């Protein structure tokens, strides 16, 4: 389940750097998350970083895109081929 950014976003910029996958870019009026890069921070953090730092709670889960922890781990490994990401890497599924 990738995260999405909703219209409440005020382009404050706090979410961009914490994202471990460089999944967040600036759109016309709000920031945008590339769902093919979002792992819900699985592989890196116990808490989705964008949602954690957003001051207006504009980063929310996309209920139309439900994905398993295994799928998200696989994506994290594909996005970071040079990095060792073990099965028990940080994940909000087990936090
Ligand atoms: Fe990036 Fe994590 Fe937010 Fe997904 S949940 S966009 S990986 S910071």
XYZ file of N, CA, C and O and ligand atoms in Angstrom:
388
model
N 0.856 -1.190 0.000
C 0.000 0.000 0.000
C 0.886 1.231 0.000
O 1.414 1.619 1.030
N 1.112 1.787 -1.146
C 1.927 2.997 -1.214
C 1.231 4.137 -0.475
O 0.026 4.074 -0.209
N 1.997 5.127 -0.166
C 1.421 6.336 0.412
C 1.089 7.317 -0.706
O 1.691 7.287 -1.787
N 0.119 8.160 -0.463
C -0.202 9.250 -1.383
C -0.205 10.556 -0.583
O -0.336 10.536 0.645
N -0.060 11.643 -1.301
C -0.110 12.963 -0.674
C -1.387 13.653 -1.139
O -1.658 13.739 -2.339
N -2.159 14.106 -0.193
C -3.461 14.703 -0.522
C -3.360 16.237 -0.572
O -2.325 16.828 -0.252
N -4.480 16.847 -0.979
C -4.499 18.284 -1.274
C -4.101 19.184 -0.102
O -3.782 20.355 -0.304
N -4.126 18.648 1.111
C -3.730 19.464 2.270
C -2.252 19.857 2.222
O -1.826 20.759 2.943
N -1.487 19.189 1.373
C -0.052 19.481 1.262
C 0.163 20.958 0.954
O -0.490 21.530 0.081
N 1.110 21.541 1.704
C 1.419 22.958 1.474
C 2.846 23.156 0.975
O 3.402 24.251 1.090
N 3.411 22.088 0.411
C 4.748 22.156 -0.196
C 5.810 22.621 0.812
O 6.738 23.336 0.456
N 5.671 22.169 2.054
C 6.617 22.631 3.078
C 7.996 22.012 2.894
O 8.963 22.488 3.462
N 8.048 20.891 2.146
C 9.342 20.296 1.795
C 9.919 19.351 2.845
O 10.984 18.802 2.646
N 9.221 19.157 3.956
C 9.794 18.339 5.028
C 9.892 16.856 4.667
O 10.718 16.136 5.210
N 9.053 16.386 3.760
C 8.989 14.949 3.485
C 10.027 14.472 2.475
O 10.311 13.280 2.409
N 10.572 15.369 1.682
C 11.392 14.947 0.544
C 12.668 14.231 0.989
O 12.937 13.101 0.573
N 13.460 14.869 1.811
C 14.745 14.281 2.203
C 14.623 13.008 3.035
O 15.429 12.089 2.869
N 13.648 12.910 3.958
C 13.576 11.684 4.771
C 13.195 10.431 3.983
O 13.427 9.323 4.462
N 12.628 10.572 2.813
C 12.206 9.384 2.054
C 13.431 8.590 1.621
O 14.293 9.113 0.914
N 13.522 7.310 2.013
C 14.710 6.518 1.684
C 14.796 6.125 0.211
O 15.827 5.638 -0.238
N 13.710 6.341 -0.506
C 13.655 5.871 -1.896
C 13.561 7.008 -2.920
O 13.312 6.733 -4.098
N 13.736 8.231 -2.488
C 13.590 9.377 -3.404
C 12.284 9.286 -4.189
O 12.255 9.548 -5.401
N 11.223 8.924 -3.498
C 9.935 8.699 -4.157
C 9.094 9.966 -4.277
O 8.068 9.960 -4.951
N 9.537 11.050 -3.623
C 8.681 12.232 -3.538
C 9.259 13.369 -4.377
O 10.429 13.735 -4.241
N 8.422 13.900 -5.255
C 8.835 15.020 -6.102
C 7.772 16.108 -6.047
O 6.627 15.863 -5.653
N 8.160 17.282 -6.481
C 7.237 18.414 -6.457
C 6.326 18.371 -7.675
O 6.782 18.267 -8.807
N 5.008 18.445 -7.419
C 4.055 18.544 -8.510
C 3.663 19.991 -8.724
O 4.359 20.906 -8.271
N 2.563 20.228 -9.398
C 2.138 21.606 -9.661
C 1.764 22.331 -8.372
O 2.215 23.447 -8.130
N 0.918 21.696 -7.562
C 0.422 22.361 -6.351
C 0.790 21.625 -5.072
O 0.755 22.210 -3.985
N 1.074 20.358 -5.178
C 1.416 19.539 -4.015
C 2.566 18.608 -4.389
O 2.877 18.452 -5.574
N 3.169 17.999 -3.393
C 4.175 16.980 -3.680
C 3.472 15.693 -4.111
O 2.294 15.465 -3.799
N 4.234 14.862 -4.830
C 3.678 13.627 -5.395
C 4.588 12.460 -5.018
O 5.819 12.597 -5.039
N 3.981 11.323 -4.666
C 4.736 10.104 -4.378
C 4.615 9.161 -5.565
O 3.507 8.866 -6.024
N 5.757 8.682 -6.059
C 5.767 7.683 -7.119
C 5.497 6.330 -6.468
O 6.342 5.826 -5.712
N 4.353 5.709 -6.737
C 4.024 4.447 -6.059
C 4.984 3.320 -6.409
O 5.102 2.354 -5.642
N 5.681 3.431 -7.515
C 6.642 2.389 -7.887
C 7.945 2.522 -7.095
O 8.802 1.639 -7.162
N 8.091 3.620 -6.373
C 9.278 3.799 -5.539
C 8.957 3.730 -4.052
O 9.859 3.591 -3.228
N 7.710 3.876 -3.692
C 7.331 3.860 -2.284
C 7.299 2.427 -1.755
O 6.672 1.557 -2.347
N 7.998 2.199 -0.648
C 7.958 0.891 0.019
C 7.280 1.003 1.386
O 7.435 0.115 2.212
N 6.563 2.099 1.613
C 6.017 2.381 2.950
C 7.149 2.419 3.968
O 6.947 2.141 5.142
N 8.350 2.711 3.462
C 9.586 2.736 4.253
C 10.015 1.352 4.733
O 10.986 1.247 5.514
N 9.339 0.296 4.297
C 9.770 -1.064 4.626
C 11.197 -1.259 4.093
O 11.512 -0.877 2.970
N 12.038 -1.832 4.924
C 13.439 -2.026 4.568
C 14.340 -1.000 5.231
O 15.553 -1.197 5.294
N 13.727 0.098 5.741
C 14.556 1.193 6.262
C 14.108 1.725 7.625
O 14.932 2.032 8.469
N 12.810 1.874 7.790
C 12.305 2.493 9.017
C 11.059 1.759 9.520
O 10.296 1.197 8.729
N 10.847 1.834 10.830
C 9.650 1.247 11.433
C 8.416 2.123 11.216
O 7.288 1.657 11.415
N 8.655 3.378 10.869
C 7.558 4.333 10.699
C 7.701 4.994 9.326
O 8.799 5.463 8.992
N 6.641 5.047 8.539
C 6.718 5.766 7.259
C 7.131 7.225 7.502
O 6.437 7.967 8.201
N 8.265 7.583 6.935
C 8.885 8.860 7.279
C 8.089 10.071 6.815
O 8.001 11.082 7.507
N 7.501 10.010 5.626
C 6.771 11.184 5.128
C 5.594 11.506 6.043
O 5.378 12.663 6.405
N 4.860 10.465 6.427
C 3.716 10.680 7.306
C 4.181 11.172 8.676
O 3.508 11.990 9.317
N 5.340 10.693 9.099
C 5.835 11.050 10.420
C 6.222 12.527 10.516
O 6.038 13.155 11.557
N 6.738 13.083 9.419
C 7.217 14.472 9.484
C 6.194 15.478 8.960
O 6.351 16.679 9.182
N 5.164 15.021 8.269
C 4.221 15.966 7.659
C 3.444 16.747 8.730
O 2.762 16.149 9.563
N 3.512 18.085 8.691
C 2.845 18.883 9.727
C 1.338 19.002 9.530
O 0.635 19.454 10.437
N 0.844 18.604 8.351
C -0.599 18.743 8.101
C -1.260 17.393 7.792
O -2.375 17.334 7.260
N -0.553 16.301 8.115
C -1.084 14.942 7.904
C -1.572 14.722 6.480
O -2.640 14.142 6.248
N -0.769 15.178 5.514
C -1.161 15.046 4.110
C -0.657 13.759 3.466
O -1.027 13.457 2.331
N 0.188 13.005 4.179
C 0.702 11.738 3.638
C -0.104 10.605 4.246
O -0.006 10.339 5.446
N -0.877 9.943 3.406
C -1.772 8.896 3.905
C -1.627 7.638 3.054
O -1.087 7.685 1.950
N -2.125 6.531 3.569
C -2.035 5.285 2.809
C -3.041 5.296 1.663
O -4.136 5.838 1.782
N -2.638 4.688 0.555
C -3.507 4.572 -0.609
C -4.246 3.237 -0.515
O -3.681 2.183 -0.804
N -5.493 3.302 -0.096
C -6.275 2.075 0.130
C -6.526 1.314 -1.169
O -6.909 0.135 -1.146
N -6.321 1.954 -2.300
C -6.513 1.280 -3.591
C -5.274 0.508 -4.011
O -5.261 -0.105 -5.075
N -4.219 0.583 -3.206
C -2.971 -0.073 -3.588
C -2.421 -0.825 -2.380
O -1.448 -0.424 -1.748
N -3.082 -1.917 -2.047
C -2.660 -2.728 -0.908
C -1.544 -3.678 -1.357
O -1.687 -4.384 -2.360
N -0.435 -3.660 -0.621
C 0.701 -4.523 -0.954
C 1.193 -5.215 0.312
O 1.092 -4.665 1.412
N 1.744 -6.405 0.128
C 2.238 -7.160 1.276
C 3.622 -6.662 1.684
O 4.338 -6.023 0.897
N 4.023 -7.021 2.904
C 5.367 -6.691 3.362
C 6.409 -7.330 2.439
O 7.417 -6.706 2.108
N 6.141 -8.561 1.998
C 7.093 -9.248 1.121
C 7.254 -8.490 -0.200
O 8.368 -8.345 -0.719
N 6.151 -8.016 -0.746
C 6.229 -7.250 -1.996
C 7.025 -5.961 -1.796
O 7.804 -5.548 -2.664
N 6.813 -5.317 -0.659
C 7.501 -4.049 -0.400
C 8.992 -4.272 -0.149
O 9.830 -3.479 -0.586
N 9.324 -5.371 0.520
C 10.736 -5.709 0.707
C 11.406 -5.971 -0.634
O 12.534 -5.530 -0.890
N 10.691 -6.670 -1.502
C 11.227 -6.964 -2.833
C 11.467 -5.652 -3.597
O 12.485 -5.495 -4.274
N 10.541 -4.729 -3.474
C 10.714 -3.431 -4.147
C 11.920 -2.679 -3.571
O 12.702 -2.087 -4.315
N 12.057 -2.705 -2.250
C 13.191 -2.022 -1.628
C 14.505 -2.590 -2.154
O 15.446 -1.845 -2.467
N 14.574 -3.903 -2.277
C 15.806 -4.536 -2.777
C 16.047 -4.172 -4.236
O 17.185 -3.938 -4.652
N 14.981 -4.108 -5.020
C 15.131 -3.748 -6.433
C 15.588 -2.299 -6.594
O 16.367 -1.979 -7.499
N 15.120 -1.441 -5.690
C 15.482 -0.023 -5.771
C 16.903 0.231 -5.272
O 17.511 1.242 -5.622
N 17.422 -0.691 -4.439
C 18.749 -0.493 -3.839
C 19.570 -1.772 -4.028
O 19.849 -2.495 -3.059
N 19.937 -2.077 -5.277
C 20.601 -3.364 -5.548
C 21.925 -3.556 -4.816
O 22.335 -4.691 -4.597
N 22.587 -2.478 -4.430
C 23.870 -2.628 -3.753
C 23.757 -2.717 -2.248
O 24.760 -2.825 -1.550
N 22.527 -2.709 -1.739
C 22.342 -2.674 -0.286
C 21.767 -3.999 0.212
O 20.860 -4.566 -0.416
N 22.284 -4.476 1.315
C 21.763 -5.703 1.937
C 20.519 -5.356 2.750
O 20.595 -4.599 3.728
N 19.378 -5.864 2.351
C 18.137 -5.604 3.085
C 17.588 -6.955 3.535
O 17.000 -7.698 2.746
N 17.792 -7.313 4.803
C 17.388 -8.635 5.282
C 15.873 -8.754 5.449
O 15.148 -7.753 5.463
N 15.415 -9.986 5.616
C 13.975 -10.217 5.792
C 13.434 -9.507 7.031
O 12.255 -9.175 7.087
N 14.295 -9.326 8.035
C 13.839 -8.679 9.267
C 14.239 -7.191 9.327
O 14.381 -6.616 10.404
N 14.410 -6.587 8.168
C 14.726 -5.155 8.111
C 13.574 -4.359 8.734
O 12.437 -4.860 8.834
N 13.843 -3.124 9.147
C 12.775 -2.326 9.753
C 11.523 -2.276 8.883
O 11.610 -2.184 7.654
N 10.372 -2.342 9.545
C 9.106 -2.386 8.814
C 7.965 -2.026 9.757
O 7.922 -2.513 10.887
N 7.054 -1.219 9.295
C 5.925 -0.864 10.150
C 4.977 -2.051 10.371
O 4.164 -2.039 11.288
N 5.121 -3.100 9.550
C 4.283 -4.284 9.727
C 4.582 -4.971 11.051
O 3.728 -5.656 11.607
N 5.826 -4.811 11.526
C 6.233 -5.488 12.760
C 6.573 -4.515 13.868
O 7.098 -4.914 14.895
N 6.317 -3.236 13.661
C 6.672 -2.231 14.678
C 5.719 -2.304 15.853
O 4.588 -2.720 15.722
Fe 8.964 7.542 0.862
Fe 8.405 6.093 3.031
Fe 6.757 8.079 2.315
Fe 6.868 5.865 0.826
S 6.138 5.987 2.978
S 6.940 7.975 0.062
S 9.048 5.264 1.014
S 8.894 8.304 3.001
